[in-house]
PDB file of C-alpha atoms in Angstrom:
ATOM      1  CA  MET A  95      19.439 -17.212  15.264  1.00 79.00           C
ATOM      2  CA  ILE A  96      17.585 -18.849  18.264  1.00 85.00           C
ATOM      3  CA  TYR A  97      18.982 -18.211  21.671  1.00 88.00           C
ATOM      4  CA  LYS A  98      18.380 -21.257  24.220  1.00 94.00           C
ATOM      5  CA  ILE A  99      17.395 -20.209  27.812  1.00 96.00           C
ATOM      6  CA  GLY A 100      17.544 -23.014  30.428  1.00 96.00           C
ATOM      7  CA  PHE A 101      14.430 -23.695  32.322  1.00 97.00           C
ATOM      8  CA  HIS A 102      14.785 -25.123  35.626  1.00 97.00           C
ATOM      9  CA  LYS A 103      11.344 -26.253  37.751  1.00 97.00           C
ATOM     10  CA  LEU A 104      11.657 -25.742  41.367  1.00 97.00           C
ATOM     11  CA  ARG A 105       8.378 -27.398  41.851  1.00 95.00           C
ATOM     12  CA  GLU A 106       6.673 -30.438  39.761  1.00 94.00           C
ATOM     13  CA  ASP A 107       3.656 -28.753  39.020  1.00 92.00           C
ATOM     14  CA  VAL A 108       5.206 -25.641  37.222  1.00 95.00           C
ATOM     15  CA  GLU A 109       4.278 -24.941  33.555  1.00 89.00           C
ATOM     16  CA  LEU A 110       6.983 -24.026  31.060  1.00 94.00           C
ATOM     17  CA  PRO A 111       6.461 -20.584  29.852  1.00 96.00           C
ATOM     18  CA  GLN A 112       4.682 -20.665  26.581  1.00 93.00           C
ATOM     19  CA  ILE A 113       4.804 -18.407  23.302  1.00 94.00           C
ATOM     20  CA  GLN A 114       1.307 -18.148  22.340  1.00 93.00           C
ATOM     21  CA  THR A 115       1.349 -16.975  18.866  1.00 93.00           C
ATOM     22  CA  GLU A 116       3.932 -17.123  15.981  1.00 92.00           C
ATOM     23  CA  GLY A 117       4.290 -13.242  16.178  1.00 92.00           C
ATOM     24  CA  SER A 118       4.525 -13.239  20.132  1.00 92.00           C
ATOM     25  CA  ALA A 119       7.646 -11.538  21.464  1.00 93.00           C
ATOM     26  CA  GLY A 120       7.320 -12.814  24.968  1.00 95.00           C
ATOM     27  CA  ALA A 121       6.362 -16.345  26.602  1.00 97.00           C
ATOM     28  CA  ASP A 122       3.673 -16.103  29.162  1.00 97.00           C
ATOM     29  CA  LEU A 123       4.273 -16.825  32.722  1.00 98.00           C
ATOM     30  CA  VAL A 124       1.531 -18.541  35.035  1.00 97.00           C
ATOM     31  CA  VAL A 125       1.206 -18.066  38.712  1.00 97.00           C
ATOM     32  CA  PRO A 126       1.438 -21.645  40.178  1.00 97.00           C
ATOM     33  CA  ASP A 127      -0.684 -21.130  43.234  1.00 97.00           C
ATOM     34  CA  ASP A 128      -3.902 -19.530  44.349  1.00 98.00           C
ATOM     35  CA  THR A 129      -2.522 -15.937  45.438  1.00 97.00           C
ATOM     36  CA  TYR A 130      -3.966 -12.997  47.401  1.00 98.00           C
ATOM     37  CA  ILE A 131      -2.486  -9.628  46.719  1.00 98.00           C
ATOM     38  CA  PRO A 132      -3.597  -7.214  49.475  1.00 97.00           C
ATOM     39  CA  PRO A 133      -4.136  -3.367  48.816  1.00 97.00           C
ATOM     40  CA  PHE A 134      -0.828  -1.734  48.595  1.00 95.00           C
ATOM     41  CA  HIS A 135      -1.785   1.110  50.995  1.00 92.00           C
ATOM     42  CA  SER A 136      -2.459  -1.403  53.672  1.00 90.00           C
ATOM     43  CA  VAL A 137       0.905  -3.030  53.591  1.00 92.00           C
ATOM     44  CA  GLY A 138       2.886  -0.244  52.258  1.00 90.00           C
ATOM     45  CA  HIS A 139       4.934  -2.437  49.669  1.00 93.00           C
ATOM     46  CA  GLY A 140       4.704  -5.005  46.972  1.00 94.00           C
ATOM     47  CA  THR A 141       3.528  -8.641  47.191  1.00 96.00           C
ATOM     48  CA  LEU A 142       6.267 -11.054  46.002  1.00 96.00           C
ATOM     49  CA  VAL A 143       4.525 -13.872  43.856  1.00 97.00           C
ATOM     50  CA  PRO A 144       6.988 -16.808  43.548  1.00 97.00           C
ATOM     51  CA  LEU A 145       6.786 -18.486  39.917  1.00 98.00           C
ATOM     52  CA  GLY A 146       8.417 -21.791  40.890  1.00 98.00           C
ATOM     53  CA  PHE A 147      11.204 -21.867  38.367  1.00 98.00           C
ATOM     54  CA  SER A 148      14.687 -20.376  37.605  1.00 97.00           C
ATOM     55  CA  LEU A 149      16.323 -19.500  34.435  1.00 97.00           C
ATOM     56  CA  ASP A 150      19.738 -20.184  33.037  1.00 97.00           C
ATOM     57  CA  ILE A 151      20.194 -17.136  30.770  1.00 96.00           C
ATOM     58  CA  PRO A 152      23.042 -17.100  28.414  1.00 95.00           C
ATOM     59  CA  LYS A 153      25.817 -14.562  29.074  1.00 94.00           C
ATOM     60  CA  GLY A 154      25.315 -11.321  26.872  1.00 93.00           C
ATOM     61  CA  MET A 155      21.585 -11.822  27.523  1.00 96.00           C
ATOM     62  CA  GLN A 156      18.909 -10.473  29.876  1.00 96.00           C
ATOM     63  CA  VAL A 157      15.211 -11.349  30.498  1.00 97.00           C
ATOM     64  CA  HIS A 158      12.574  -8.580  31.141  1.00 98.00           C
ATOM     65  CA  ILE A 159       9.279  -9.365  32.743  1.00 98.00           C
ATOM     66  CA  MET A 160       6.317  -7.170  31.975  1.00 97.00           C
ATOM     67  CA  LEU A 161       2.472  -7.726  32.770  1.00 97.00           C
ATOM     68  CA  ARG A 162       0.337  -8.993  30.209  1.00 96.00           C
ATOM     69  CA  SER A 163      -1.772  -6.255  28.664  1.00 94.00           C
ATOM     70  CA  SER A 164      -5.085  -7.777  29.821  1.00 94.00           C
ATOM     71  CA  VAL A 165      -3.803  -7.824  33.449  1.00 95.00           C
ATOM     72  CA  GLY A 166      -3.134  -3.986  33.175  1.00 93.00           C
ATOM     73  CA  LEU A 167      -6.436  -3.379  31.472  1.00 94.00           C
ATOM     74  CA  ASN A 168      -8.606  -5.580  33.691  1.00 96.00           C
ATOM     75  CA  THR A 169      -7.130  -5.576  37.096  1.00 97.00           C
ATOM     76  CA  PRO A 170      -5.618  -2.985  39.445  1.00 98.00           C
ATOM     77  CA  LEU A 171      -2.346  -4.814  39.586  1.00 98.00           C
ATOM     78  CA  ARG A 172       0.811  -3.479  38.560  1.00 98.00           C
ATOM     79  CA  LEU A 173       4.572  -4.620  38.587  1.00 97.00           C
ATOM     80  CA  SER A 174       6.082  -2.625  41.515  1.00 95.00           C
ATOM     81  CA  ASN A 175       9.343  -1.992  39.425  1.00 92.00           C
ATOM     82  CA  GLY A 176       7.633  -1.175  36.084  1.00 93.00           C
ATOM     83  CA  VAL A 177       9.522  -4.003  34.275  1.00 95.00           C
ATOM     84  CA  GLY A 178      11.573  -6.748  35.883  1.00 95.00           C
ATOM     85  CA  LEU A 179      14.986  -7.236  34.792  1.00 95.00           C
ATOM     86  CA  ILE A 180      16.826 -10.517  35.266  1.00 96.00           C
ATOM     87  CA  ASP A 181      20.454 -10.460  34.531  1.00 95.00           C
ATOM     88  CA  SER A 182      22.421 -13.521  33.194  1.00 94.00           C
ATOM     89  CA  ASP A 183      24.113 -14.126  36.398  1.00 95.00           C
ATOM     90  CA  TYR A 184      20.897 -14.428  38.584  1.00 96.00           C
ATOM     91  CA  LYS A 185      20.225 -17.739  39.527  1.00 95.00           C
ATOM     92  CA  GLY A 186      17.320 -17.565  41.888  1.00 95.00           C
ATOM     93  CA  GLU A 187      13.492 -18.064  41.670  1.00 97.00           C
ATOM     94  CA  ILE A 188      11.828 -15.789  39.285  1.00 97.00           C
ATOM     95  CA  CYS A 189       9.058 -13.924  41.179  1.00 97.00           C
ATOM     96  CA  LEU A 190       6.583 -10.956  40.178  1.00 97.00           C
ATOM     97  CA  LEU A 191       6.482  -8.247  42.532  1.00 97.00           C
ATOM     98  CA  LEU A 192       2.972  -6.895  42.527  1.00 97.00           C
ATOM     99  CA  ASP A 193       1.107  -3.856  43.744  1.00 97.00           C
ATOM    100  CA  ASN A 194      -2.542  -3.876  44.174  1.00 98.00           C
ATOM    101  CA  LEU A 195      -3.844  -0.134  43.385  1.00 97.00           C
ATOM    102  CA  SER A 196      -7.398  -1.042  44.618  1.00 97.00           C
ATOM    103  CA  LYS A 197      -9.022  -1.028  48.273  1.00 97.00           C
ATOM    104  CA  ASN A 198      -9.732  -4.618  47.991  1.00 97.00           C
ATOM    105  CA  THR A 199      -7.537  -7.761  47.999  1.00 98.00           C
ATOM    106  CA  VAL A 200      -7.274  -9.455  44.838  1.00 98.00           C
ATOM    107  CA  PHE A 201      -7.402 -12.982  44.220  1.00 98.00           C
ATOM    108  CA  ILE A 202      -5.207 -14.580  41.581  1.00 98.00           C
ATOM    109  CA  LYS A 203      -6.359 -18.136  40.760  1.00 98.00           C
ATOM    110  CA  SER A 204      -3.599 -20.958  40.062  1.00 97.00           C
ATOM    111  CA  GLY A 205      -2.691 -21.253  36.578  1.00 96.00           C
ATOM    112  CA  THR A 206      -3.576 -17.637  35.539  1.00 97.00           C
ATOM    113  CA  ARG A 207      -1.151 -16.197  32.885  1.00 96.00           C
ATOM    114  CA  MET A 208      -0.275 -12.985  34.551  1.00 97.00           C
ATOM    115  CA  ALA A 209       3.105 -11.780  32.915  1.00 98.00           C
ATOM    116  CA  GLN A 210       5.489 -12.399  30.105  1.00 98.00           C
ATOM    117  CA  MET A 211       9.139 -12.752  29.767  1.00 98.00           C
ATOM    118  CA  VAL A 212      11.137 -11.189  26.766  1.00 97.00           C
ATOM    119  CA  PRO A 213      14.737 -11.973  26.267  1.00 96.00           C
ATOM    120  CA  PHE A 214      17.155  -9.184  24.942  1.00 95.00           C
ATOM    121  CA  CYS A 215      20.524  -9.178  23.903  1.00 94.00           C
ATOM    122  CA  SER A 216      22.945  -7.165  26.206  1.00 90.00           C
ATOM    123  CA  ALA A 217      25.608  -4.976  24.744  1.00 88.00           C
ATOM    124  CA  LYS A 218      28.789  -4.648  27.045  1.00 87.00           C
ATOM    125  CA  TRP A 219      29.237  -1.167  27.938  1.00 86.00           C
ATOM    126  CA  GLU A 220      31.002   1.420  30.263  1.00 87.00           C
ATOM    127  CA  PHE A 221      31.054   5.046  30.782  1.00 84.00           C
ATOM    128  CA  SER A 222      33.722   7.098  28.365  1.00 82.00           C
ATOM    129  CA  SER A 223      34.399   9.419  31.223  1.00 80.00           C
ATOM    130  CA  ILE A 224      33.529  10.939  34.410  1.00 73.00           C
ATOM    131  CA  VAL A 225      33.128  14.624  34.389  1.00 72.00           C
ATOM    132  CA  PRO A 226      32.390  16.593  37.526  1.00 71.00           C
ATOM    133  CA  HIS A 227      29.135  18.632  37.649  1.00 68.00           C
ATOM    134  CA  SER A 228      29.632  22.006  36.108  1.00 68.00           C
ATOM    135  CA  ARG A 229      26.798  24.062  34.724  1.00 69.00           C
ATOM    136  CA  GLU A 230      29.248  26.350  33.199  1.00 69.00           C
ATOM    137  CA  LYS A 231      31.332  23.706  31.566  1.00 67.00           C
ATOM    138  CA  ARG A 232      28.217  22.089  30.330  1.00 65.00           C
ATOM    139  CA  ASP A 233      26.707  25.283  28.841  1.00 68.00           C
ATOM    140  CA  LYS A 234      29.981  25.664  26.658  1.00 67.00           C
ATOM    141  CA  ILE A 235      29.446  22.244  25.226  1.00 65.00           C
ATOM    142  CA  PRO A 236      27.927  22.636  21.523  1.00 64.00           C
ATOM    143  CA  ILE A 237      24.913  20.493  21.397  1.00 63.00           C
ATOM    144  CA  GLN A 238      21.685  20.687  19.633  1.00 61.00           C
ATOM    145  CA  LYS A 239      19.046  21.935  22.365  1.00 57.00           C
ATOM    146  CA  ARG A 240      15.451  21.056  22.354  1.00 55.00           C
ATOM    147  CA  THR A 241      12.780  21.774  24.746  1.00 58.00           C
ATOM    148  CA  GLY A 242       9.857  19.632  25.762  1.00 59.00           C
ATOM    149  CA  GLY A 243      10.170  16.525  27.594  1.00 59.00           C
ATOM    150  CA  PHE A 244       7.633  13.611  28.207  1.00 58.00           C
ATOM    151  CA  GLY A 245       5.732  13.073  24.969  1.00 60.00           C
ATOM    152  CA  SER A 246       7.204  16.171  23.367  1.00 56.00           C
ATOM    153  CA  THR A 247       8.645  14.111  20.242  1.00 60.00           C
ATOM    154  CA  ASN A 248       4.834  12.863  19.472  1.00 62.00           C
ATOM    155  CA  ARG A 249       3.743  16.538  18.987  1.00 63.00           C
ATOM    156  CA  LYS A 250       4.141  18.401  15.674  1.00 62.00           C
ATOM    157  CA  ARG A 251       6.599  21.221  16.003  1.00 55.00           C
ATOM    158  CA  SER A 252       5.700  24.636  15.349  1.00 55.00           C
ATOM    159  CA  ASP A 253       8.266  27.065  13.391  1.00 52.00           C
ATOM    160  CA  ASN A 254       9.053  28.766  16.688  1.00 53.00           C
ATOM    161  CA  GLU A 255      10.646  25.443  18.057  1.00 49.00           C
TER     162      GLU A 255
END
């Protein structure tokens, strides 16, 4: 099934996001204007980069915005929020919120493919219950306990774990 996402130009010179290869999950997003990103340490916040379009995302879907891997590899720029999440009921202009981790201002040339958008289906969900925090109560719940944390499932387990 192919889902249709509406694309609305807010300016004439804005390019439609392009899926670059048959196997690409995302469509590349282009920065429409020459843009300067000051160092984060000098401004204390991310820099908003408008992309010149809005989306009509079908109900039950969401769009994630991520930097292209080449941007992460070759520049000191990062998305301030890690991944941008665009809900189906957001109708405003799509923007990037960028942090410049270097000590120098970074120039982005108009037409640069900086990020990509990837659509996802959203499941309807809700919390099944709200339980007041109680360590004693939590410790009585039979669960399989495991130790570790960040990256622990990538390590080979020893017989002691």
